[in-house]
Amino acid sequence: MLIDVHAHFYYAGAPRSDWRERNASRLAAGRKIGVTIHVASILGSWGRTSPIYFPSPRDVEAIKLAASRRATDPLLDPICELARERGVPVLHHVWQHRTRDWPGQEASDGPELVALATRHPQVRFILAHIGGGGDWEHSLAALRATPNVYVDLSGSGVDGGMLEACLEAAGVERLLWGTDLTMDTGWAKLRYLERLLSPRDLELVQWRNAARIFPRGAFPAD
Amino acid sequence: MEERSPHLSARRVPRRLMRIDVNAFLGAYPYRRVPGTSPDGLLQAMARAGIDEAWVSHLPSLFWRQPMEGNAWLYATAAREPRLKPVPALHPGLSGWEGALGEAADRAAPAGRCDPLYYGLDPAGPEMRVLAAACGAAHLPLMMAVRLEDGRQRHPNDRAAELPAAAVRALIRSDEDLRLLITHADRGFIEEVHFGSTPEEAARLWWDVSWIWGAPEDHLETLLGTIGIDRFVFGTGQPLRIPEASVAKVDLLDLAPAPRAAIDSENTRGGLLR
């Protein structure tokens, strides 16, 4: 079993003319890597067809907070309360020590997510793509003592020492495997972890941690 | 629960021929802790990723005022380990660079490297053009890195600009015998240089695959189709990056043995080093 906790699919309403090719490529690469479940959102649709910002009907297994939202914003509290009621995790796109805001991208980082997670200790938060570019050491230092923040390993970053640092800061029980826009780097991290972890610990990262934080029944035979 | 695919393990990829990593480093990095920077550490990572030979640069001296002072250690280290091939630093703004270039040729180094933005040089300025001509005359490929790390995560004091694509175009045009090996370039950079060059110039450029995205964006697959497989060589950027990334992105292409061998080693041995 292998759960990709950070995938993206597109559809005709998404801002990609090549959306069919990208979807097909993700599924083909997933088959080769052995991905069993793609937990996905649709970029650019602002919650209309994907659980970004707020839950859309029925098929929602998690909530993804939009990138342009600082995690300390109290407007997120009702959403987190809803996540607690429904037992779904909240994934937050993190910028990893970005020092200024950009249009559509507030500089929300590990410390901001930790502040939100501290206000909502019963909600599980996913710090998205530690490998997504940015100062990941800054993020890891922030989340060390916050047990309800999980680290997803997705992103194009494959820095030497990053996986060891994730294990050291969060522990193997708070790591989630994911890909984001580059499945090759996701596969690389998985291969690296094969050598670094025991088979039992590898399973935690591959799927057991995800199965624990997503709603019961979200995955086949869960 | 459904079992994961048996394809997962790196040990299960198809049998292969030689794999040469043209883009590896030895020595400490000043801006963050990086494991595996020693020769033994690099050799262990190579064994793990199925890499037979690595072209190695001396990482600390990239940041020194006199980068060529790292070459002696590099030659001595590579002499003890046949799987490592030295890529010495060449700084055309400092006296002694002609001797360093001559030594590289004498010691059969596969390439020399220059990182002008780290050295404080104009990347297409007069010093670089003189170096380009000298490397062309010596039949020594010149290696240049676009970047070493993602620009979004660099240390506050790590302020050297990234290599501009225009400089690569200018250099390859400046000398008709020059061969350039550009590492850490992404799709946009490669397209800007390749399609802005003449076919003759483009045929003297090689790109390592380390910074090119694989599936599902499929940048590498696209470039193999538009630019041609002959221009691409295997490289990792290790130990700053884990070498598994370059192996995995090529594995995902499902290439036939011949094109796979072209990327893994044959373009390096038969094209770049001809």
XYZ file of C-alpha atoms in Angstrom:
496
model
C 0.000 0.000 0.000
C 1.302 3.413 -0.936
C -0.673 6.611 -0.350
C 0.336 9.826 -2.075
C -1.051 12.463 0.290
C -0.253 15.381 -2.004
C -1.338 14.859 -5.607
C -2.995 17.159 -8.111
C -5.357 16.372 -10.927
C -6.880 18.730 -13.423
C -10.107 18.940 -15.415
C -11.522 21.007 -18.229
C -12.201 23.921 -15.891
C -8.659 24.009 -14.538
C -6.209 26.509 -16.036
C -4.226 23.863 -17.982
C -4.814 23.105 -21.641
C -2.794 19.903 -21.235
C -4.840 18.652 -18.310
C -5.607 15.269 -19.880
C -1.934 14.554 -20.551
C -0.910 15.552 -17.042
C -3.580 13.370 -15.459
C -2.595 10.425 -17.636
C 1.061 10.913 -16.850
C 0.377 11.009 -13.119
C -1.623 7.817 -13.246
C 0.987 6.053 -15.391
C 3.836 7.119 -13.139
C 1.768 6.142 -10.137
C 1.334 2.634 -11.507
C 5.063 2.302 -12.020
C 5.901 3.621 -8.563
C 3.167 1.556 -6.949
C 0.862 4.331 -5.747
C -2.349 2.802 -4.454
C -4.207 5.996 -3.567
C -3.763 9.539 -4.875
C -5.120 12.049 -2.363
C -5.571 14.980 -4.705
C -6.781 18.517 -5.063
C -7.361 20.523 -8.223
C -5.138 23.561 -8.386
C -6.693 26.847 -9.312
C -10.331 25.961 -8.777
C -10.740 27.678 -5.399
C -12.879 25.065 -3.777
C -15.433 24.836 -6.546
C -14.368 21.349 -7.500
C -11.776 20.574 -4.916
C -11.509 20.788 -1.152
C -9.435 23.936 -1.119
C -10.521 26.452 1.519
C -13.712 24.663 2.447
C -15.258 21.243 2.023
C -17.115 20.482 -1.157
C -19.758 17.779 -1.072
C -19.422 14.183 -0.038
C -16.078 13.120 -1.474
C -14.053 15.343 0.823
C -11.456 13.514 2.871
C -9.402 16.538 3.829
C -9.305 20.316 3.632
C -6.567 22.171 1.822
C -6.059 25.752 2.871
C -5.365 28.088 0.000
C -1.826 29.272 -0.467
C -2.915 32.861 -0.057
C -3.896 32.504 3.560
C -1.690 33.128 6.551
C -2.285 30.266 8.929
C -2.565 32.527 11.964
C -5.687 34.176 10.512
C -8.612 33.689 12.969
C -10.906 33.309 9.959
C -9.486 29.783 9.708
C -10.758 28.820 13.162
C -14.300 27.876 12.042
C -12.819 25.750 9.268
C -10.587 23.973 11.735
C -13.536 23.445 14.033
C -15.423 21.881 11.140
C -12.412 19.679 10.427
C -12.480 18.534 14.032
C -16.178 17.709 13.839
C -15.770 15.752 10.620
C -12.486 14.166 11.597
C -10.625 15.305 8.504
C -7.056 16.632 8.404
C -6.152 20.123 7.214
C -3.338 20.495 4.703
C -1.582 23.835 4.532
C 0.684 24.951 1.724
C 3.784 26.218 3.520
C 6.324 28.640 2.086
C 9.293 27.692 4.272
C 10.605 30.978 5.599
C 9.526 33.202 2.770
C 10.080 36.694 4.095
C 7.590 38.684 2.073
C 4.122 38.309 0.615
C 3.514 37.912 -3.099
C 0.255 38.352 -4.982
C -1.857 35.354 -4.140
C 0.748 33.994 -1.785
C 0.873 35.159 1.804
C 4.097 34.245 3.554
C 2.700 31.595 5.846
C 5.257 29.273 7.263
C 5.868 26.561 9.835
C 5.506 28.898 12.845
C 2.151 30.196 11.578
C 0.857 26.676 11.048
C 2.094 25.659 14.468
C 0.170 28.593 15.974
C -3.006 27.371 14.263
C -2.337 23.777 15.313
C -1.832 24.855 18.899
C -5.231 26.550 18.885
C -6.783 23.334 17.543
C -5.007 20.473 19.278
C -7.605 17.908 18.204
C -7.169 18.620 14.500
C -4.414 16.968 12.445
C -2.531 19.399 10.226
C -0.369 18.500 7.263
C 2.557 20.818 6.621
C 2.650 20.497 2.854
C 5.718 19.799 0.781
C 8.718 20.138 2.984
C 10.593 19.589 -0.289
C 8.694 22.309 -2.081
C 11.443 24.848 -2.104
C 12.370 27.101 0.755
C 14.169 26.939 4.044
C 12.945 23.557 5.247
C 15.257 23.635 8.241
C 13.370 26.694 9.457
C 10.055 24.840 9.191
C 11.328 21.690 10.865
C 12.638 23.642 13.812
C 9.213 25.224 14.293
C 7.095 22.079 14.354
C 9.281 19.914 16.555
C 7.096 20.206 19.684
C 3.688 20.257 18.005
C 2.455 16.668 17.749
C -0.606 17.380 15.611
C 1.469 18.753 12.707
C 2.519 16.137 10.166
C 5.161 16.652 7.504
C 4.450 15.692 3.927
C 7.606 14.963 1.999
C 6.363 16.103 -1.386
C 7.995 18.666 -3.641
C 10.806 18.929 -6.124
C 13.432 19.395 -3.410
C 15.663 16.386 -2.869
C 18.332 17.961 -0.718
C 20.887 15.722 0.886
C 20.168 15.580 4.602
C 16.558 16.697 4.329
C 15.006 13.308 5.043
C 17.294 12.702 7.992
C 16.346 16.127 9.337
C 12.632 15.358 8.923
C 13.037 12.141 10.881
C 14.992 13.907 13.561
C 12.521 16.782 13.937
C 9.161 15.053 13.541
C 9.877 11.362 14.014
C 8.839 8.628 11.628
C 5.258 8.619 12.933
C 4.650 12.158 11.685
C 5.966 11.756 8.153
C 3.686 11.322 5.145
C 4.778 10.378 1.644
C 3.637 12.602 -1.202
C 4.685 13.914 -4.596
C 3.090 17.272 -5.546
C 4.163 18.220 -9.106
C 7.183 15.930 -9.363
C 6.602 12.221 -8.926
C 10.209 11.472 -9.787
C 11.421 13.229 -6.666
C 8.767 11.464 -4.617
C 9.967 8.117 -5.884
C 13.551 9.129 -5.137
C 12.709 9.931 -1.517
C 10.923 6.625 -1.171
C 13.943 4.781 -2.512
C 16.185 6.670 -0.125
C 13.945 5.830 2.814
C 14.034 2.155 1.856
C 17.669 2.197 2.859
C 17.213 4.429 5.870
C 14.244 2.829 7.633
C 13.235 -0.575 8.879
C 10.406 -2.225 6.897
C 7.989 -1.393 9.689
C 8.958 2.267 9.783
C 8.897 2.461 6.009
C 5.281 1.297 6.052
C 4.434 4.124 8.422
C 5.612 6.652 5.872
C 4.182 4.788 2.904
C 0.633 4.596 4.216
C 0.058 3.761 7.854
C 0.492 7.324 9.102
C -1.870 8.572 6.405
C -4.422 5.904 7.189
C -4.291 7.023 10.810
C -4.972 10.717 10.204
C -7.494 10.548 7.372
C -11.079 9.560 8.233
C -11.686 5.890 8.874
C -12.871 4.268 5.681
C -11.209 6.835 3.444
C -9.032 4.185 1.863
C -9.948 0.695 0.622
C -9.974 -1.931 3.355
C -8.836 0.697 5.840
C -5.482 -3.841 1.640
C -4.067 -3.690 -1.830
C -0.404 -4.455 -2.028
C 1.890 -1.894 -3.558
C 3.533 -2.529 -6.887
C 6.558 -4.797 -6.977
C 8.288 -2.137 -9.080
C 9.016 0.060 -6.103
C 12.482 -1.027 -5.114
C 15.472 0.567 -6.776
C 16.951 -2.900 -6.822
C 14.258 -3.986 -9.274
C 15.012 -1.625 -12.098
C 16.114 -3.327 -15.294
C 19.660 -4.469 -15.794
C 21.798 -1.688 -17.116
C 25.106 -0.739 -18.532
C 27.489 1.807 -17.077
C 26.186 4.943 -15.374
C 28.355 8.071 -15.142
C 27.416 10.959 -12.881
C 28.968 14.067 -14.422
C 27.804 16.326 -11.601
C 29.072 15.392 -8.144
C 30.917 17.216 -5.396
C 33.349 16.450 -2.613
C 33.888 18.501 0.511
C 31.792 20.597 2.861
C 29.112 23.049 1.827
C 29.257 26.335 3.729
C 25.546 27.105 3.936
C 24.021 24.056 5.564
C 24.874 20.654 6.987
C 25.101 18.074 4.224
C 25.837 14.413 4.938
C 28.070 12.276 2.749
C 30.526 14.891 1.525
C 33.638 12.754 2.039
C 35.063 10.523 -0.699
C 33.884 7.447 1.189
C 30.439 8.971 1.646
C 30.181 9.724 -2.044
C 31.286 6.223 -2.993
C 28.637 4.755 -0.696
C 25.953 6.909 -2.279
C 27.161 5.899 -5.741
C 26.910 2.236 -4.817
C 23.435 2.811 -3.420
C 22.229 4.508 -6.605
C 24.011 2.240 -9.066
C 26.500 4.855 -10.252
C 29.786 3.493 -11.544
C 31.774 6.680 -12.047
C 31.438 10.243 -10.819
C 33.012 13.432 -12.088
C 33.813 15.291 -8.910
C 34.373 18.953 -8.146
C 35.833 20.349 -4.946
C 32.879 22.082 -3.318
C 34.588 24.266 -0.673
C 36.900 25.964 -3.150
C 33.966 27.133 -5.216
C 33.607 29.772 -2.495
C 37.310 30.551 -2.078
C 39.021 33.631 -3.428
C 41.459 31.280 -5.149
C 39.298 28.306 -6.237
C 42.189 26.601 -8.006
C 43.841 25.937 -4.631
C 41.410 23.061 -4.197
C 42.628 21.278 -7.302
C 45.635 19.560 -5.670
C 43.439 17.853 -3.079
C 40.990 16.895 -5.780
C 43.670 15.300 -7.965
C 45.176 13.448 -4.999
C 41.780 12.132 -3.928
C 40.790 11.023 -7.410
C 44.144 9.334 -7.888
C 43.314 7.013 -4.999
C 39.911 6.043 -6.370
C 39.451 5.155 -10.051
C 35.677 5.649 -9.865
C 36.202 9.362 -9.242
C 37.316 11.672 -12.061
C 38.527 15.143 -11.111
C 36.928 18.253 -12.553
C 39.346 21.025 -11.540
C 38.398 24.643 -11.023
C 39.560 27.223 -13.565
C 39.406 30.906 -12.640
C 40.318 33.009 -15.669
C 40.525 36.172 -13.607
C 43.471 34.926 -11.572
C 47.018 34.335 -12.666
C 47.915 30.707 -13.035
C 44.729 29.589 -14.726
C 46.549 28.637 -17.931
C 48.741 26.305 -15.882
C 45.669 24.849 -14.195
C 44.127 24.206 -17.584
C 47.315 22.565 -18.815
C 47.440 20.403 -15.730
C 43.830 19.338 -16.315
C 44.741 18.188 -19.797
C 47.907 16.470 -18.591
C 45.995 14.599 -15.904
C 43.251 13.609 -18.335
C 40.540 15.398 -16.395
C 37.244 14.876 -18.226
C 36.343 18.577 -17.901
C 37.258 21.789 -16.152
C 34.723 23.889 -14.273
C 34.165 27.576 -13.878
C 31.340 29.200 -11.941
C 31.734 32.837 -12.900
C 28.981 34.254 -10.711
C 30.525 32.632 -7.652
C 33.922 33.965 -8.706
C 32.619 37.470 -9.208
C 33.154 37.391 -12.963
C 30.945 38.571 -15.792
C 29.651 35.215 -17.091
C 30.057 36.311 -20.704
C 32.835 38.842 -20.146
C 36.354 38.962 -21.536
C 37.886 36.583 -18.977
C 35.260 33.946 -19.691
C 35.683 34.312 -23.440
C 39.417 33.791 -23.110
C 38.792 30.712 -20.979
C 36.256 29.437 -23.497
C 38.778 29.743 -26.308
C 41.487 28.065 -24.266
C 39.224 25.146 -23.326
C 38.252 24.809 -26.976
C 41.893 24.737 -28.039
C 42.736 22.186 -25.334
C 39.725 20.014 -26.275
C 38.640 20.199 -22.638
C 34.888 20.493 -22.001
C 33.979 23.377 -19.718
C 31.411 22.687 -17.003
C 29.234 25.416 -15.527
C 26.406 25.162 -12.987
C 23.280 27.267 -13.327
C 22.733 27.043 -9.585
C 23.540 24.748 -6.686
C 20.360 25.090 -4.643
C 16.765 26.120 -5.143
C 16.777 29.905 -5.105
C 13.975 29.944 -2.551
C 16.027 28.269 0.132
C 19.443 29.807 -0.188
C 21.221 31.130 2.861
C 20.798 34.877 3.406
C 24.480 35.393 2.678
C 24.477 33.139 -0.404
C 23.875 35.884 -2.929
C 25.652 34.862 -6.114
C 23.276 35.220 -9.034
C 22.253 32.238 -11.111
C 23.985 31.696 -14.437
C 21.983 33.481 -17.155
C 20.967 31.572 -20.260
C 22.164 34.464 -22.411
C 25.696 33.987 -21.103
C 25.692 30.342 -22.168
C 24.557 31.343 -25.651
C 27.233 34.000 -25.833
C 30.000 31.659 -24.725
C 29.119 28.815 -27.050
C 29.062 31.347 -29.905
C 32.389 32.848 -28.862
C 34.528 29.875 -29.829
C 33.732 27.228 -32.400
C 35.751 24.522 -30.630
C 34.238 25.004 -27.175
C 32.133 22.232 -25.667
C 29.985 23.222 -22.695
C 28.472 20.970 -20.066
C 25.758 22.845 -18.187
C 24.476 21.381 -14.939
C 21.444 22.191 -12.763
C 19.464 23.711 -15.643
C 15.694 23.442 -15.832
C 13.528 23.090 -18.913
C 13.022 26.804 -19.468
C 16.743 27.514 -19.323
C 17.593 24.686 -21.692
C 14.968 25.734 -24.204
C 16.094 29.350 -24.083
C 19.665 28.384 -24.882
C 19.019 25.573 -27.336
C 16.441 27.306 -29.468
C 18.432 30.518 -29.363
C 21.528 28.827 -30.749
C 22.436 27.638 -34.197
C 22.337 23.874 -34.775
C 26.137 23.835 -34.860
C 26.306 25.636 -31.508
C 23.611 23.459 -29.953
C 25.571 20.367 -30.941
C 28.405 21.504 -28.662
C 26.159 21.816 -25.594
C 25.345 19.043 -23.138
C 22.859 19.223 -20.283
C 22.758 17.100 -17.170
C 19.334 15.850 -16.093
C 19.584 16.763 -12.418
C 17.287 19.806 -12.386
C 14.760 18.786 -15.051
C 11.317 17.747 -13.864
C 9.974 14.300 -14.640
C 6.395 13.009 -14.501
C 3.695 14.230 -14.456
C 4.962 17.547 -15.861
C 7.243 15.477 -18.120
C 9.802 18.173 -18.847
C 12.568 15.657 -19.459
C 10.464 13.571 -21.803
C 9.480 16.721 -23.693
C 13.079 17.849 -24.056
C 14.213 14.439 -25.281
C 11.621 14.784 -27.997
C 12.193 18.405 -28.968
C 15.925 18.840 -28.450
C 17.080 15.266 -28.843
C 18.465 12.633 -26.541
C 22.040 13.206 -27.699
C 22.277 16.409 -25.710
C 21.511 14.922 -22.283
C 23.814 13.235 -19.814
C 23.286 11.717 -16.403
C 24.105 13.963 -13.456
C 22.887 14.291 -9.882
C 24.376 17.231 -7.984
C 25.110 14.866 -5.098
C 25.619 15.120 -2.193
C 23.717 18.411 -2.150
C 20.893 16.397 -3.731
C 20.182 12.716 -3.285
C 21.266 10.832 -6.422
C 18.119 8.703 -6.397
C 16.255 11.653 -7.930
C 18.069 11.527 -11.253
C 17.857 7.744 -11.395
C 14.131 7.777 -10.666
C 13.269 10.388 -13.289
C 15.055 8.403 -15.994
C 13.502 5.156 -14.746
C 10.065 6.704 -15.152
C 10.711 7.288 -18.868
C 10.697 3.558 -19.614
C 13.372 4.015 -22.257
C 14.600 1.203 -24.465
C 18.121 0.017 -23.624
C 19.895 2.091 -26.279
C 18.473 5.508 -25.340
C 18.813 4.632 -21.695
C 22.472 3.864 -22.190
C 22.819 7.112 -24.138
C 21.759 9.144 -21.122
C 23.463 7.004 -18.509
C 26.892 6.993 -20.124
C 27.153 6.884 -23.899
C 26.443 10.534 -24.574
C 29.150 11.344 -22.059
C 31.695 8.911 -23.420
C 30.881 9.151 -27.100
C 29.731 12.733 -27.439
C 31.035 15.017 -24.743
C 34.410 13.245 -24.475
C 34.892 12.425 -28.135
